[in-house]
Amino acid sequence: MANSKKYWKGLEQLNNDPKFLESVNNEFPEELPIDKFLGDNETLENSTTSRRDFLKYLGFGVAAASLAACETPVTKAIPYITKPEEITPGKANYYASTYFDGNDFAPILVKTREGRPIHVTGNKESKLTNGAINARVAGSVLSLYDNNRYKNPMMGGNVTDWKTIDAAIKKDLAAAKNVRVLTASLVSPSTTHALSKSLGVKVYDENGNFKGIKIDNFIQLDEISYSGMLDANMASFGVRAIPTYNFEKAKTIVSVGADFMGNWLDTPMYLNDYAQTRKPDNDWMSKHFQFEANMSLSGTNADVRVPVKPSEYAAILANIYKQLGGSIDAPKTNYDAQIANAVKSLKAAKGASIVVAGNNDKDTQLIVNGINQILGNYGNTIDMNTVSKTKAGDDAKVEALIAEMNEGKVDVLAIYGVDPVFSLGEKFKAALGKVKSTISFATKANETSKACKYVCPDNHLFESWNDYNPVSNYYTIQQPTISPLFNTRQVQESCLVWAGNEDTSYYNFIKETWKNTFASELVLTPFNDFWNKAVHDGEVKMNVETGVASFNSEALAGIKVSNKPFAGDFELEITQNAAVGAGAGADNPWLQETPDPITKITWDNYVTMNPAEMKERGYNTQLGQESPANMISVTANGVTIENMPVVAQPGQARGTMGIAVGYGKVVGSMAEPTGKNAYPLVGRSATGAAYYVGATIAEVSGTYPIAATQTHQTVMGRSSVVRETTLATYKQGDKDAYNPEHKLVTHEKGEFIKKNIKEFDLWKEHPVENIGHRWGMSIDMNTCIGCSACVTACISENNVPVVGKDEVRRGREMHWMRIDRYYSTDADTEDKSIAGYRKMEDPADNPQVVHQPMMCQHCNHAGCETVCPVAATTHSNEGLNMMAYNRCIGTRYCANNCAYKVRRFNWFNYLAYDKFTEINPAQDDLGRMVLNPDVVVRARGVMEKCSMCVQRIQAGKLDAKKASTKVQDGAIQTACSGACPTNAITFGDLNDTESKINGDMNHNRAYRVIEEVGQQPNIYYLTKVRNLENNEA
Amino acid sequence: MNKITRINSRGTLLKLALIYFSFLFVQVNLSAQDGEKLFKTSCTACHKLTSDRLVGPGLAGVTEKRSKEWLMSFIKNSQEMIANGDADAIAIFEEYNKMPMPAHPFSDEELAAIVDYMANPEASSAKKEEPKEVATADAGGEVDPLVLEGQKIFKNNCKACHSIGTDKVVGPGLKGISDKRSFEWIVKWTQNSAELIASGDPDAVAIFEEFNKVPMPAQPVSEDDIKAILAYIANPPVDKKATTEEVVVTTAEEDSSMVTFIVLAVICVALLIVILMLNKTRVMVAKANAEKEGVEYTGPISLMAAFKHTLSNNKGYVAAVVVILVFAGLVDLMGGAATIGVHQGYKPEQPIKFSHKIHAGDDKIDCNYCHSSARHSKTSGIPSLNLCMNCHVYINGGDKTFLYNGEEYPMAEEIQKIYKHLDYDPKTGKYGDNPTPVKWIKVHNLPDHAFFSHQQHVTVGNQQCQTCHGPVEEMDVVEQYSKLTMGWCIECHKTTGVSTKDNGYYDEMHKRMPEHFRNKVLEDGKITVDEIGGMECAKCHY
């Protein structure tokens, strides 16, 4: 899986045995006796094989081979013995379910074909998220078909069966006095109930009668901890919980270090709401301030981004609090102007604003609570009554558990849903050794499960029933979409068995739990109706009155705020990659190959640093095959990570650097992981994990190759690629000011006149406008936040192969869709000298960032079609640029002539070549079950590119024909538009005058990329509008 | 307590309302013709309308034997009748080895329609075939010159927008127009429809509204012309004669080809003799000439030698011929190569000797009964074994035999194979827990990169299964009837009209067509698959 994976033929090679090294240089293992054989006439004559025989065999061999090739293989067709009623071969079924892995929570829709889950998208009917997902959720289906999963229960490292392991565990549990359970946040009421049956603490009254079960011994652990925030809320409101945020009502958003669009708390719950406020055509558009060190997704989408050091976060918040009227000692910062601006905006939007901070620190979060209280946000934009339960970890309790384990007081420790050896490190591993009996429920071998006595592998979440209660009044159901592939058992069922409830299936158990939970709802509805509807919808939302929680302002008293820089060379902010997350994507090649939305780097974690500071230190700031990255060692909290590559991140606050966790995880049979584990750098204490730490660096000689998909930085002032304006300009209503039409100067009747680009045409008109269908897409650059969910969804839908780091470095990634990220530059775009252009390549110190999804533009006058010598790529009368793979001979002229560089060439037979099966376990027989059967797997030597999900278009048209109606707007969704959490991508029929996309096409903000060359794409982009005044930076 | 009762009564009310509404929807008058349809889909698996016994008894004359009410309730739920002690029902039950007839939850109207059909099966089919007979009779006789005149005018003026059937093209189909409207009305409408609409004629306005306010242009036709057109619409001539003649001609051609061959062979032999004789004469003349001049003749003597001599003297011609032959060979080779991977006629032996001839041919089971997913999915689907058991739980073959690939096999043996695969014990009627799937051999194999959808062709395109699969109902062993090559697909897409009638999707597409385009497409009176982009690569390859 890893690219740095090491292979050896034997110990000689591993130990660099000199003899071996010598022999390595010889191509043949020993001298071949060619001369002896051919030079000696006698031997030749004595040999039984004459030249004549040789030719005979050769001739026969060729004839036999060609004869064999002519024979058609017999294909078998095996129907069901008893066909399940709901399955029609060739037709997809969709099931509402839920995704929860301890870090991300999302209601989802699973697409299955012939009983195999093949695609995951958000549940658009969900009242919680409106169908928002992120790249991790979209790519999760691949992990189901992983051959590295546990296939049997394991005891002491050996395969065993369920009966044996059950007996052993029952015995251990019966003898245990002190049972502890370490779990991810307990979001599922039924799971908690089921687990408690065998692992909870049984309570007896004084007469020895059984009274009930308590779960005091359940310790919740969030691998990315929010403990500080929970503690602050406990102090302010008396509730240890995370509130729900209503971003859709927020007119002003101030975030200090919280990347709520990428990795902070319940991202999918916020994305769609946030996007609703970013539409400049609405009555109002939110104003978003972001103070942060690392360039985060939220930072790139903010109207105003201020690069600051993590040590200054608290001080900035204190200043805001003070200026809003709070009483606190606020140290002076260098950002008075920006803070004043933010405060002004906050004051103007009282009760309709949100202030958040990324610190996992109780005091800082108390200040945030104070600010939101002053602004009257509680009860309006922040709901402390309806709380989120997906993050409930308590760092103090975890520390206490480790202490208890070290003392040898824990008899049985069950670990569910977390990998603490990976995230908490050696300290936990050592403590684990002192526990008498350890049980792991991991689905794949990880560092924790390897150290456990019993492994009772849990089903994959697509194989299990479960329920969730992520938010107070909201419940979801997770339903299985496939039978367990291996001999695994749901953790809940395991616990029921150990509790002696062998006969209860967990499914019935959930139903029983629900009968009690929803007793009040069931007065009018029979339970079965209620349950069936819940399973069908995937969710139940109950009406709970929202009140305003009482705020305890005394908690704020006596807080000392300091902005003293952290000790060390740099202030390190530990973060997550958008695709790999806290570790969910570590062994998922789709996610590993999804480029980070900002650095565009795949397959690695790295240190990000400000380019100016890197230049000062003489580091290479370029990315690319020819310019490998420099390496450093990073030391924080007494832990050193060796050989981290350094990458330039424009906009990174000076004096800071960032590293993503989630890498360096050894899962399954991976020999070596990708990247390095950064969890040890996290500061651990009973007051909460610290993700902002001081670090020292040391230079290491040598370089490290980095695989990035985008190596240039800015758009070089080409306004025909990216168009951007301010809200002030946009509201003035002069289209020429922000989205001028392309005009060319021409000479006519002795005069120079400017003519619209549409009047120049080299090609014969393709009759697609206003005739039949004309499929197209519009991409709103205002609501596109660059999250890359679409990229992963596209991989999943269109069977895009994984090529691995090595090939990405050569620019051979196969993604049909990419998101271009452009930085702004402060060079003079009017300077047309070479030096001027050179300068334009460099992004500004604090650049504005634009995310631009880029895929085949389906040009009506496509350059690629004109140059194909075999007419393998042609135009359809529905406006699609089609690709007939079987006709393609791989000249690559089309890729050369494509203005958008979206065509990909198949360099290899990815399915058969070992190099790729090594990096992508999904290319083995099991993994191939994830392939979409409606899309062909392309062969070596052909071109491929976005087909605008033509398989879905065809299916949608067929449905319309069968229903005898026109194709309804929105009925057909491409993979990317379906996955987009903010609905920035709209797919539809441009010729349908009632469609949304027709409106977008004629919108004042609509433009087409590089329109001036006259290729007439069918993809429209809507100019990005930032909520800025014209003089505001 | 009080509360719960109220809720209950509400529930009952709701249920009653539901039942009432469902009756509203079901209450449609069903005719014997619908009865025929129902009978064919639901009953023919076990019953015939003759006196032959299939699974259940033959139903000829059953309506005379039993009352209509009795039949209806028996079809609906025979077991209930048996349980209630109906003497006739019990007798039948006993006679058929206590094998109950499955309950069919039809509505009363449907049951009545089925019974009506059983009582008089000819009535409905006769009704349907009536117009056909008239048409043939007309075709046989002389064609009225008025009709021919009408045909001419219709083709010139009307055909672009109207058909003489019931199909909607741009305007409505005109079949039976004379019965619907008065002659005066038709004349007024044709000569100036806009005026008629403006005058507020309710029929005219209704048509105008129905066709989305697209007015029919005024036509420069006289009353006589309209008479002729109406005559043509009422009695369109059928070219039956022409087809019969054509068949005769082909047979004649086939006969004559043998004669031609013999004649040609005789001519060839004669020519060969002539050439030999000519050569002999030539040598004699040449020798004589040489003798006359006093030299010895050295030229070629035998025919072969003369041939070689000619060849060496005409190298240019030889080269030309060789080149032509080489190219002809190459073309032939390419033709041969194009047949690689074409398995027309592929007829593999299947693990169970399933005869489509018996099921689809003799028993007339609808293809869709077993291959139901053809209507809903891209694949036609191979029926699962539980579907076989719908009938074969009753039909075990007895000691009958059947023909398969020209040989006779006992029926029971093949049906036993189904039981074995299902692990079913016919004696106890119980299923075991070790079923194994049947590994059929796939006959029709399309390459991976070609997307083909059955539902597109069957449900939307209204194509018959036989169009591509051939007369399956006559095949013991199913074979690949068509070539299944891309050329074959395209051939059909070029000529087949799309069934756009009454389909809202195509109506919408039609609206989005500019006039010049529409005229071009409708030149030949139909829209072919090709004309709506059916031959573009990405329609089948993605």
Tab-separated table of N, CA and C in Angstrom, chain A residues 120-167:
chain	number	residue	atom	x	y	z
A	120	VAL	N	-22.155	5.663	-2.291
A	120	VAL	CA	-22.760	6.300	-1.126
A	120	VAL	C	-22.951	7.773	-1.421
A	121	THR	N	-24.135	8.244	-1.115
A	121	THR	CA	-24.368	9.667	-1.282
A	121	THR	C	-25.168	10.152	-0.071
A	122	GLY	N	-25.283	11.450	0.087
A	122	GLY	CA	-26.007	11.975	1.237
A	122	GLY	C	-27.503	11.754	1.092
A	123	ASN	N	-28.181	11.615	2.198
A	123	ASN	CA	-29.632	11.482	2.163
A	123	ASN	C	-30.240	12.882	2.060
A	124	LYS	N	-30.622	13.231	0.833
A	124	LYS	CA	-31.052	14.616	0.564
A	124	LYS	C	-32.328	14.974	1.313
A	125	GLU	N	-33.051	13.979	1.801
A	125	GLU	CA	-34.287	14.274	2.529
A	125	GLU	C	-34.005	14.507	4.009
A	126	SER	N	-32.754	14.344	4.399
A	126	SER	CA	-32.453	14.443	5.816
A	126	SER	C	-32.742	15.838	6.346
A	127	LYS	N	-33.424	15.878	7.472
A	127	LYS	CA	-33.748	17.176	8.068
A	127	LYS	C	-32.557	17.720	8.844
A	128	LEU	N	-31.551	16.878	9.031
A	128	LEU	CA	-30.399	17.320	9.816
A	128	LEU	C	-29.326	17.942	8.924
A	129	THR	N	-29.011	17.282	7.829
A	129	THR	CA	-27.877	17.723	7.016
A	129	THR	C	-28.273	18.138	5.613
A	130	ASN	N	-29.514	17.923	5.213
A	130	ASN	CA	-29.934	18.146	3.826
A	130	ASN	C	-29.067	17.370	2.845
A	131	GLY	N	-28.543	16.249	3.286
A	131	GLY	CA	-27.779	15.398	2.373
A	131	GLY	C	-26.314	15.748	2.270
A	132	ALA	N	-25.825	16.610	3.147
A	132	ALA	CA	-24.413	16.958	3.054
A	132	ALA	C	-23.539	15.795	3.528
A	133	ILE	N	-22.494	15.523	2.772
A	133	ILE	CA	-21.495	14.537	3.183
A	133	ILE	C	-20.129	15.143	2.888
A	134	ASN	N	-19.100	14.455	3.259
A	134	ASN	CA	-17.775	14.905	2.863
A	134	ASN	C	-17.062	13.772	2.126
A	135	ALA	N	-15.833	14.011	1.721
A	135	ALA	CA	-15.116	13.036	0.909
A	135	ALA	C	-14.995	11.701	1.632
A	136	ARG	N	-14.785	11.756	2.944
A	136	ARG	CA	-14.610	10.524	3.723
A	136	ARG	C	-15.843	9.635	3.622
A	137	VAL	N	-17.013	10.242	3.737
A	137	VAL	CA	-18.244	9.462	3.680
A	137	VAL	C	-18.443	8.907	2.268
A	138	ALA	N	-18.193	9.747	1.267
A	138	ALA	CA	-18.408	9.309	-0.113
A	138	ALA	C	-17.485	8.149	-0.472
A	139	GLY	N	-16.298	8.123	0.116
A	139	GLY	CA	-15.340	7.072	-0.232
A	139	GLY	C	-15.450	5.840	0.646
A	140	SER	N	-16.351	5.864	1.636
A	140	SER	CA	-16.347	4.806	2.643
A	140	SER	C	-16.728	3.443	2.106
A	141	VAL	N	-17.452	3.393	0.981
A	141	VAL	CA	-17.944	2.106	0.494
A	141	VAL	C	-16.786	1.160	0.150
A	142	LEU	N	-15.646	1.743	-0.196
A	142	LEU	CA	-14.517	0.891	-0.572
A	142	LEU	C	-14.013	0.052	0.599
A	143	SER	N	-14.101	0.603	1.808
A	143	SER	CA	-13.549	-0.107	2.955
A	143	SER	C	-14.320	-1.391	3.258
A	144	LEU	N	-15.539	-1.504	2.708
A	144	LEU	CA	-16.319	-2.729	2.906
A	144	LEU	C	-15.648	-3.921	2.233
A	145	TYR	N	-15.123	-3.682	1.040
A	145	TYR	CA	-14.568	-4.785	0.247
A	145	TYR	C	-13.066	-4.902	0.440
A	146	ASP	N	-12.631	-4.755	1.666
A	146	ASP	CA	-11.200	-4.779	1.928
A	146	ASP	C	-10.799	-6.166	2.403
A	147	ASN	N	-9.920	-6.775	1.675
A	147	ASN	CA	-9.469	-8.115	2.038
A	147	ASN	C	-8.672	-8.128	3.337
A	148	ASN	N	-8.306	-6.932	3.800
A	148	ASN	CA	-7.526	-6.851	5.033
A	148	ASN	C	-8.390	-6.882	6.270
A	149	ARG	N	-9.702	-6.959	6.096
A	149	ARG	CA	-10.564	-7.001	7.271
A	149	ARG	C	-10.380	-8.322	8.012
A	150	TYR	N	-10.710	-8.296	9.294
A	150	TYR	CA	-10.709	-9.538	10.055
A	150	TYR	C	-11.783	-10.453	9.482
A	151	LYS	N	-11.424	-11.693	9.236
A	151	LYS	CA	-12.395	-12.613	8.661
A	151	LYS	C	-12.922	-13.600	9.693
A	152	ASN	N	-12.266	-13.662	10.831
A	152	ASN	CA	-12.667	-14.585	11.892
A	152	ASN	C	-12.319	-13.965	13.227
A	153	PRO	N	-12.967	-14.415	14.291
A	153	PRO	CA	-12.527	-13.954	15.611
A	153	PRO	C	-11.121	-14.473	15.907
A	154	MET	N	-10.388	-13.707	16.705
A	154	MET	CA	-9.005	-14.091	16.998
A	154	MET	C	-8.820	-14.141	18.516
A	155	MET	N	-8.082	-15.117	18.959
A	155	MET	CA	-7.794	-15.216	20.388
A	155	MET	C	-6.300	-15.394	20.527
A	156	GLY	N	-5.662	-14.484	21.220
A	156	GLY	CA	-4.214	-14.562	21.403
A	156	GLY	C	-3.458	-14.598	20.089
A	157	GLY	N	-3.979	-13.915	19.080
A	157	GLY	CA	-3.298	-13.839	17.797
A	157	GLY	C	-3.614	-14.986	16.862
A	158	ASN	N	-4.435	-15.954	17.313
A	158	ASN	CA	-4.777	-17.076	16.442
A	158	ASN	C	-6.260	-17.062	16.089
A	159	VAL	N	-6.523	-17.590	14.890
A	159	VAL	CA	-7.911	-17.655	14.443
A	159	VAL	C	-8.666	-18.650	15.303
A	160	THR	N	-9.859	-18.288	15.691
A	160	THR	CA	-10.670	-19.196	16.495
A	160	THR	C	-12.109	-19.112	15.994
A	161	ASP	N	-13.030	-19.763	16.693
A	161	ASP	CA	-14.429	-19.636	16.287
A	161	ASP	C	-15.207	-18.930	17.387
A	162	TRP	N	-16.425	-18.571	17.061
A	162	TRP	CA	-17.200	-17.750	17.978
A	162	TRP	C	-17.520	-18.472	19.277
A	163	LYS	N	-17.759	-19.765	19.167
A	163	LYS	CA	-18.142	-20.519	20.356
A	163	LYS	C	-17.019	-20.499	21.396
A	164	THR	N	-15.807	-20.762	20.904
A	164	THR	CA	-14.661	-20.790	21.798
A	164	THR	C	-14.423	-19.438	22.441
A	165	ILE	N	-14.434	-18.413	21.590
A	165	ILE	CA	-14.099	-17.082	22.102
A	165	ILE	C	-15.181	-16.593	23.053
A	166	ASP	N	-16.458	-16.935	22.738
A	166	ASP	CA	-17.545	-16.542	23.642
A	166	ASP	C	-17.358	-17.159	25.024
A	167	ALA	N	-17.026	-18.436	25.014
A	167	ALA	CA	-16.856	-19.136	26.288
A	167	ALA	C	-15.735	-18.502	27.102
